[in-house]
Coordinates of N, CA and C in Angstrom, one line a residue:
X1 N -71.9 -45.1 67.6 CA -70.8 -44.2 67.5 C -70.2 -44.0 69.0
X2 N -69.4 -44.3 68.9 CA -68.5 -43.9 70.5 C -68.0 -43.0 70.4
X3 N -68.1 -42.4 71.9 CA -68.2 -40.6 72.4 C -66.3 -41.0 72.4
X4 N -65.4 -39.9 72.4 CA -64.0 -39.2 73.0 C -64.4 -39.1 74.6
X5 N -63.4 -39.4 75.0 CA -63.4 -38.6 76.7 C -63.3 -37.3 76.4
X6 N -63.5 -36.8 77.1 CA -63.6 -35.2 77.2 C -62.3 -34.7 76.8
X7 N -61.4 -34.9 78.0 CA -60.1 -35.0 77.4 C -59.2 -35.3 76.6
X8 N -59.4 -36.2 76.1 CA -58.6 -36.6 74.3 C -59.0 -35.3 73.8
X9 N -60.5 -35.5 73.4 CA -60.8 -34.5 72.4 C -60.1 -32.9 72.5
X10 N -60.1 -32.3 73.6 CA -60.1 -31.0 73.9 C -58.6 -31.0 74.1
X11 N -57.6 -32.0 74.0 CA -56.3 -32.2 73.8 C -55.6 -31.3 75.2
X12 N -56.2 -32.0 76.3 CA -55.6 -32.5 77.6 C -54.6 -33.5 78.4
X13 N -55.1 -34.7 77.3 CA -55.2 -36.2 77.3 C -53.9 -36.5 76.7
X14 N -52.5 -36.9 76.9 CA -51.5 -37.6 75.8 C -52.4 -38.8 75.0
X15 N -51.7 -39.5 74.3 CA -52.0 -40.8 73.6 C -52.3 -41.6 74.4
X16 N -51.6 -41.9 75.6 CA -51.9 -43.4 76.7 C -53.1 -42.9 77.5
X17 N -53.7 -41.1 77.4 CA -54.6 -41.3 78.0 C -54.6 -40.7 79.3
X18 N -53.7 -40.3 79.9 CA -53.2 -40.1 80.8 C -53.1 -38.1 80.9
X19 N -52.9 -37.3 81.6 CA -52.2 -35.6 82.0 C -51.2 -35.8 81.5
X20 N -50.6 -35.5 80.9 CA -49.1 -35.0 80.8 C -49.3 -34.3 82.3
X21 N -47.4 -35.2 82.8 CA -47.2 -34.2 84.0 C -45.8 -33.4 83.9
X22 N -46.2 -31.9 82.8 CA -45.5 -31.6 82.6 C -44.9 -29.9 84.0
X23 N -45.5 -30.1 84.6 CA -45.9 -29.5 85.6 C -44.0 -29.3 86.5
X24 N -43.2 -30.2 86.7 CA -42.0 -29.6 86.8 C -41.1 -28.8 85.5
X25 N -41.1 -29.5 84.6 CA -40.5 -29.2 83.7 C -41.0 -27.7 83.6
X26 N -42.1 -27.6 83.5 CA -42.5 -26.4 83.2 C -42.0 -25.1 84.3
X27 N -42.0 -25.7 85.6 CA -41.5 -24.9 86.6 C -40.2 -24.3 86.4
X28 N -39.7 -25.6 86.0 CA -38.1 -25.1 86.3 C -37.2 -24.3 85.3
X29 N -37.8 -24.6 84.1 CA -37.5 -23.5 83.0 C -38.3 -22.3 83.4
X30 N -38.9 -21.6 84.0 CA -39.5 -20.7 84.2 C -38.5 -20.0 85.2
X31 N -38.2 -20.9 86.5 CA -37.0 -20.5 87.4 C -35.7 -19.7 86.6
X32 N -35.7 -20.8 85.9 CA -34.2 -21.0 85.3 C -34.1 -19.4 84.8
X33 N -35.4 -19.0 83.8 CA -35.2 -18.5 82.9 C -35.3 -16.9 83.5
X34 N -36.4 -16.8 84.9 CA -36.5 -15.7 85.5 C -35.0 -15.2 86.0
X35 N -34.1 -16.1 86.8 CA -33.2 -16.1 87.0 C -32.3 -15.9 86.7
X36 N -32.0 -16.4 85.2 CA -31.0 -16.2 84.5 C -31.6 -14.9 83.6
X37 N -32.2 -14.1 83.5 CA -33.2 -12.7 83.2 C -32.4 -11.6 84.1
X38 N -32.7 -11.9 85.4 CA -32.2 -10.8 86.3 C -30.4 -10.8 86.5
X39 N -30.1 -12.4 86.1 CA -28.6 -12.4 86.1 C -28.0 -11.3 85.1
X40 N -28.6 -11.4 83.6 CA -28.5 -10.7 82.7 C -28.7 -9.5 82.6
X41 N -29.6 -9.1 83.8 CA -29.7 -7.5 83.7 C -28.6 -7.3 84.4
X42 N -28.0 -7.6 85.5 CA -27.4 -6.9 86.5 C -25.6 -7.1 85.5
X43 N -25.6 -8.3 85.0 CA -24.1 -8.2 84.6 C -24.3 -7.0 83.3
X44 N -25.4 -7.1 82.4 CA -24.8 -5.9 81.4 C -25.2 -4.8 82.0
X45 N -25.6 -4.2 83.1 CA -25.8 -2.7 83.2 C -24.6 -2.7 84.7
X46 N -24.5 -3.6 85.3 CA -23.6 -3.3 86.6 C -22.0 -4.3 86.3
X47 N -21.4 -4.1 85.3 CA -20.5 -4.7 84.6 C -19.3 -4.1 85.0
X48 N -19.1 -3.2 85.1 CA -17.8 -2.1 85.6 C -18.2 -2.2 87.2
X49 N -19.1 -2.3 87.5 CA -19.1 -1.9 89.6 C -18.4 -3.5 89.9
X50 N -19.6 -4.8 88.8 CA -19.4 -6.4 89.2 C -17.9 -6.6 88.7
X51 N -16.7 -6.0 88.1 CA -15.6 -6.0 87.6 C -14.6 -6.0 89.1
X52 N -14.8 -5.0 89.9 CA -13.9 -4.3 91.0 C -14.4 -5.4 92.3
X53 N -15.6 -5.7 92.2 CA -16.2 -6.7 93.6 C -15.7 -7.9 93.4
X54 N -15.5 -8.5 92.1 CA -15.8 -9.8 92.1 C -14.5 -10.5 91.3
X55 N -13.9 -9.7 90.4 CA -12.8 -9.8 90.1 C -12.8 -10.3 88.8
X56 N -13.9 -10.3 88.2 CA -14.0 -11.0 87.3 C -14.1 -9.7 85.9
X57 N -13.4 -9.7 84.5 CA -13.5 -8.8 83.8 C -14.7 -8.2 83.3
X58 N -15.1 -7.0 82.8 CA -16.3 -6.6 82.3 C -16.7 -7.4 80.5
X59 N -15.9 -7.6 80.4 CA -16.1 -8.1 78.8 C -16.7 -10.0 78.9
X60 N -16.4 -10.7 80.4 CA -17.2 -11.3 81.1 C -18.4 -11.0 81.4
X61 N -18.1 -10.1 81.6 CA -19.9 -10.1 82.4 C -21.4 -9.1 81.4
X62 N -20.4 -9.1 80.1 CA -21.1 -8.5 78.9 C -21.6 -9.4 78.2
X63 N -20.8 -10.5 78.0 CA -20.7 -11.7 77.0 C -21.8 -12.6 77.7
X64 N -22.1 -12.6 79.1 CA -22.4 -13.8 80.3 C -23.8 -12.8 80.4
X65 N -24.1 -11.5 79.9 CA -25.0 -11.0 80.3 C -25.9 -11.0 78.8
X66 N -25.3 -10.8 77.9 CA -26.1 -11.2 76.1 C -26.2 -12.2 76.2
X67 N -25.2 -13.7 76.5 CA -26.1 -14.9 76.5 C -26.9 -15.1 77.6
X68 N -27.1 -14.7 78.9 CA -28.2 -15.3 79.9 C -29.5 -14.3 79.0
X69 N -29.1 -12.9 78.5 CA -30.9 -12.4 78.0 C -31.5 -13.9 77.1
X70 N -30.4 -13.8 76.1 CA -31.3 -14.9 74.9 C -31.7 -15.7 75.5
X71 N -30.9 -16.8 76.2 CA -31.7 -17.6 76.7 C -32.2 -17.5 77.8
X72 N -32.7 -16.5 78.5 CA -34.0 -16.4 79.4 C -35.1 -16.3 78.4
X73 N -34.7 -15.6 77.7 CA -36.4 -15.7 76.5 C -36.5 -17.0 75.7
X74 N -35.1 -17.7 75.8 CA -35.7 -19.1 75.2 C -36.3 -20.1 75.6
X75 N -36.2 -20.0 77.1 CA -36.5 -21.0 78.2 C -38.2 -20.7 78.6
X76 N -38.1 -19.3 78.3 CA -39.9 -18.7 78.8 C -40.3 -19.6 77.7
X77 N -39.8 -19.2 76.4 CA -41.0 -19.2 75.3 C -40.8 -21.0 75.5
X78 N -40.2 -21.3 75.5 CA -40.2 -23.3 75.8 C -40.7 -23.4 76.4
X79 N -41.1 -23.0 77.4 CA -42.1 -23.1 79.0 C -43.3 -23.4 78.6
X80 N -43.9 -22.0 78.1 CA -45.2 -21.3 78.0 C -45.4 -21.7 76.6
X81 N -45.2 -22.4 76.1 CA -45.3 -22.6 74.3 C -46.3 -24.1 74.7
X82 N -47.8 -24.0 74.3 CA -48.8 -25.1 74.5 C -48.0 -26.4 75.1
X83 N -47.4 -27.2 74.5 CA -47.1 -28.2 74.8 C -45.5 -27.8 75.1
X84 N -44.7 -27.8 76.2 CA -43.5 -27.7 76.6 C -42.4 -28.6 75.4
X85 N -41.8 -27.3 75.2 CA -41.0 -27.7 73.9 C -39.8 -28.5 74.3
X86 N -39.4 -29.7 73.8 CA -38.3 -30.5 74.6 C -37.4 -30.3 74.2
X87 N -37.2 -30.1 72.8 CA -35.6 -29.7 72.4 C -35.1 -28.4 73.1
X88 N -35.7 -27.6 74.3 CA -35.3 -26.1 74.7 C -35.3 -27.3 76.2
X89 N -36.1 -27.7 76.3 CA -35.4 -28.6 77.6 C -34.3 -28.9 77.7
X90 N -34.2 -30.3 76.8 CA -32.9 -30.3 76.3 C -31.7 -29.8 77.0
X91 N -31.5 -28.7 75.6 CA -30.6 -28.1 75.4 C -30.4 -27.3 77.0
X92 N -31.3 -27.0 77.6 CA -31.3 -26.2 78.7 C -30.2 -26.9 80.1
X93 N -31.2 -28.6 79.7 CA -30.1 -29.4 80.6 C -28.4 -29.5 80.3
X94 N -28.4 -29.5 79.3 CA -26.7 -29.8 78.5 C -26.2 -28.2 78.8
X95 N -26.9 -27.4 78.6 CA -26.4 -26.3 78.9 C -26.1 -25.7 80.5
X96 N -26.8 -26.1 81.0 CA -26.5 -25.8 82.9 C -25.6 -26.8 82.7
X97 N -25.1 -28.1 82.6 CA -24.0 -28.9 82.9 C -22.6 -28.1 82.4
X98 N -22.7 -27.7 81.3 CA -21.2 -26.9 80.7 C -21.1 -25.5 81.8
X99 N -22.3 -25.1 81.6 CA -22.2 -23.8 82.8 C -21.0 -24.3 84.3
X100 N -22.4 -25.5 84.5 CA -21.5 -25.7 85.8 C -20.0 -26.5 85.7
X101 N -19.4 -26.9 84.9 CA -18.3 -27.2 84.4 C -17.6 -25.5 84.2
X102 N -17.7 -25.0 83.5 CA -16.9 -23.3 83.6 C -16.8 -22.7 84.7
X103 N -17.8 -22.9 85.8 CA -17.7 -22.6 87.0 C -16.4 -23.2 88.3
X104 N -16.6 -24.6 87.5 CA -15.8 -25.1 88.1 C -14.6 -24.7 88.1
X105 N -14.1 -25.0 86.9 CA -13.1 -24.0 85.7 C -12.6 -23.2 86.4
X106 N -13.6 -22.0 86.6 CA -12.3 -20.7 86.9 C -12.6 -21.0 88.3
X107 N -13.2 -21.6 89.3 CA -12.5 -21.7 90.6 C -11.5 -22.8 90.7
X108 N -11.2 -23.8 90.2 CA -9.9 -24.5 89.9 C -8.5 -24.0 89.5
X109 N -8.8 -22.7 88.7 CA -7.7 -22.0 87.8 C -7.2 -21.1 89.1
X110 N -8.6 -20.8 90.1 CA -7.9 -19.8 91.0 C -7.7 -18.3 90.3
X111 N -7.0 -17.9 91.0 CA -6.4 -16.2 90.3 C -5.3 -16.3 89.0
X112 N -5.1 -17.6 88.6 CA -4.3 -18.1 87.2 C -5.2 -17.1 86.4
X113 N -6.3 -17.2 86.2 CA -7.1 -16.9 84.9 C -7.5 -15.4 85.0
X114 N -8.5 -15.2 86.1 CA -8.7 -14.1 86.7 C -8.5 -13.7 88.1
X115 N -8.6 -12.4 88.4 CA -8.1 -11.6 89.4 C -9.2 -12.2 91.0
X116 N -9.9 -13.3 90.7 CA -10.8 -13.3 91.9 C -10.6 -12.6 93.1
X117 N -11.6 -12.3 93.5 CA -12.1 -11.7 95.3 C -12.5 -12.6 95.6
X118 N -12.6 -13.0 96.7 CA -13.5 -13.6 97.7 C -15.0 -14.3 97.4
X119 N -15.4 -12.5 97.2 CA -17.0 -12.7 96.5 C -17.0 -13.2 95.4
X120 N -16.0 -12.8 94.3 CA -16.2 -13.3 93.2 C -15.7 -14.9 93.0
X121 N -15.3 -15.9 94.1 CA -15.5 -17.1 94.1 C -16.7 -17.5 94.5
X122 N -16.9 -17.2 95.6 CA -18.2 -17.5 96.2 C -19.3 -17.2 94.9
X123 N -19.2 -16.0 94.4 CA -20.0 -15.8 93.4 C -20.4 -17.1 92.5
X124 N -18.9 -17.0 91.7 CA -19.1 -18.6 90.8 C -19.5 -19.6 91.4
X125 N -19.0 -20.2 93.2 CA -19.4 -21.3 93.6 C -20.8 -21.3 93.6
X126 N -21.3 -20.1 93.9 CA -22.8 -20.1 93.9 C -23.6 -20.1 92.4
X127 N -23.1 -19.4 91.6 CA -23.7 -20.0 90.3 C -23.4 -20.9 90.1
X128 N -22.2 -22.2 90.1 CA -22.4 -23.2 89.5 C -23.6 -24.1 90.4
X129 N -23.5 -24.1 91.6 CA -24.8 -24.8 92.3 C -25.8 -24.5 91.8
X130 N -26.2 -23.2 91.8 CA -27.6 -23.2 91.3 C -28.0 -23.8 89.7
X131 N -27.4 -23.7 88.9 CA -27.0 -24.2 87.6 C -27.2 -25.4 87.9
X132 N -26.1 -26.5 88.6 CA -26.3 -28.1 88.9 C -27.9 -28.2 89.3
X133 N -28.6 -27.3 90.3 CA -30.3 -27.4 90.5 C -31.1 -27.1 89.5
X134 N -31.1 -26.2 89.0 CA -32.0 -25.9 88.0 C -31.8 -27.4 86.8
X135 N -30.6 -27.7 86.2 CA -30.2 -28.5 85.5 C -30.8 -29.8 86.0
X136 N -31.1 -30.1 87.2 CA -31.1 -31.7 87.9 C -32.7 -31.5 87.3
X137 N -33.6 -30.2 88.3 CA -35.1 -30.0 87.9 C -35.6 -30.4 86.5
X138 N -34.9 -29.8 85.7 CA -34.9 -29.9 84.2 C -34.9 -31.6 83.6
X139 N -34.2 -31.9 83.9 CA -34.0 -33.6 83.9 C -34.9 -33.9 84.9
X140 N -35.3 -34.0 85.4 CA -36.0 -34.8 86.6 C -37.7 -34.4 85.6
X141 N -37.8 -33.3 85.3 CA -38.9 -33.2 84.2 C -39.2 -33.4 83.0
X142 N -38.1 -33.7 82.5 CA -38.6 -34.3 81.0 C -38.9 -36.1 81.7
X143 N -38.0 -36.7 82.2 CA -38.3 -37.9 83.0 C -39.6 -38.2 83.7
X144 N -40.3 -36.9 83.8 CA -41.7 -37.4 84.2 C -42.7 -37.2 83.3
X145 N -42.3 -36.3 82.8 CA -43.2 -35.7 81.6 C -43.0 -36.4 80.3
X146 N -42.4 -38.0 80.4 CA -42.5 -38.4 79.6 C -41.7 -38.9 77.8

């Protein structure tokens, strides 16, 4: 009778035998997800102050603050779910790309669309970067992890 490696058995081990190295992926949805958490608190409860600073409407920063809650909880529970769930990967990567595409957006449109400030470009310039990072992390980890 032949013994299992320790690891197969105790389901460590992928099929080839090898760790999963799912160890970025894992990180970066956790970033993503902490991040886009605290994004979401501050646009739905500081929505009327982030209106007058940044120029951008409150019904923006309502809509931008119910979808970052959801998916900060969707990105944890992908994370921390036994085996890192790919379709929340995924989707996480396609989704920071459109993000950073709308960012682009309303700094291209300029004050056409909305009333920008200063900060409230820099604002978006700086969310869409971060977005393009978190998004590149995300892909760079399903790519290792197989």
């Amino acid at each position: 009778m032949v013994d299992e490696p320790a690891g197969l058995r105790d389901g460590r081990f992928g099929a080839r035998g090898s760790a999963p190295d799912d160890g970025l992926l894992r990180f970066s949805l956790k970033l993503d997800g902490t991040v886009s958490g605290l994004v979401a608190a501050l646009s739905l409860v500081g929505a009327r102050m982030l209106d007058s600073l940044l120029g951008l409407p409150v019904w923006l920063h309502w809509a931008q603050g119910a979808f970052l809650a959801v998916y900060a909880v969707a990105l944890w529970y992908g994370a921390t779910h036994p085996a890192v769930m790919r379709p929340v990967a995924v989707a996480a990567v396609v989704l920071n790309v459109v993000w950073a595409v709308g960012c682009a957006a309303i700094l291209a449109a300029g004050t056409s669309w909305f009333p920008l400030t200063a900060l409230g470009g820099g604002y978006a310039g700086f969310i869409g970067i971060a977005v393009v990072v978190f998004g590149s992390m995300q892909y760079a980890g399903l790519r290792r992890a197989g």
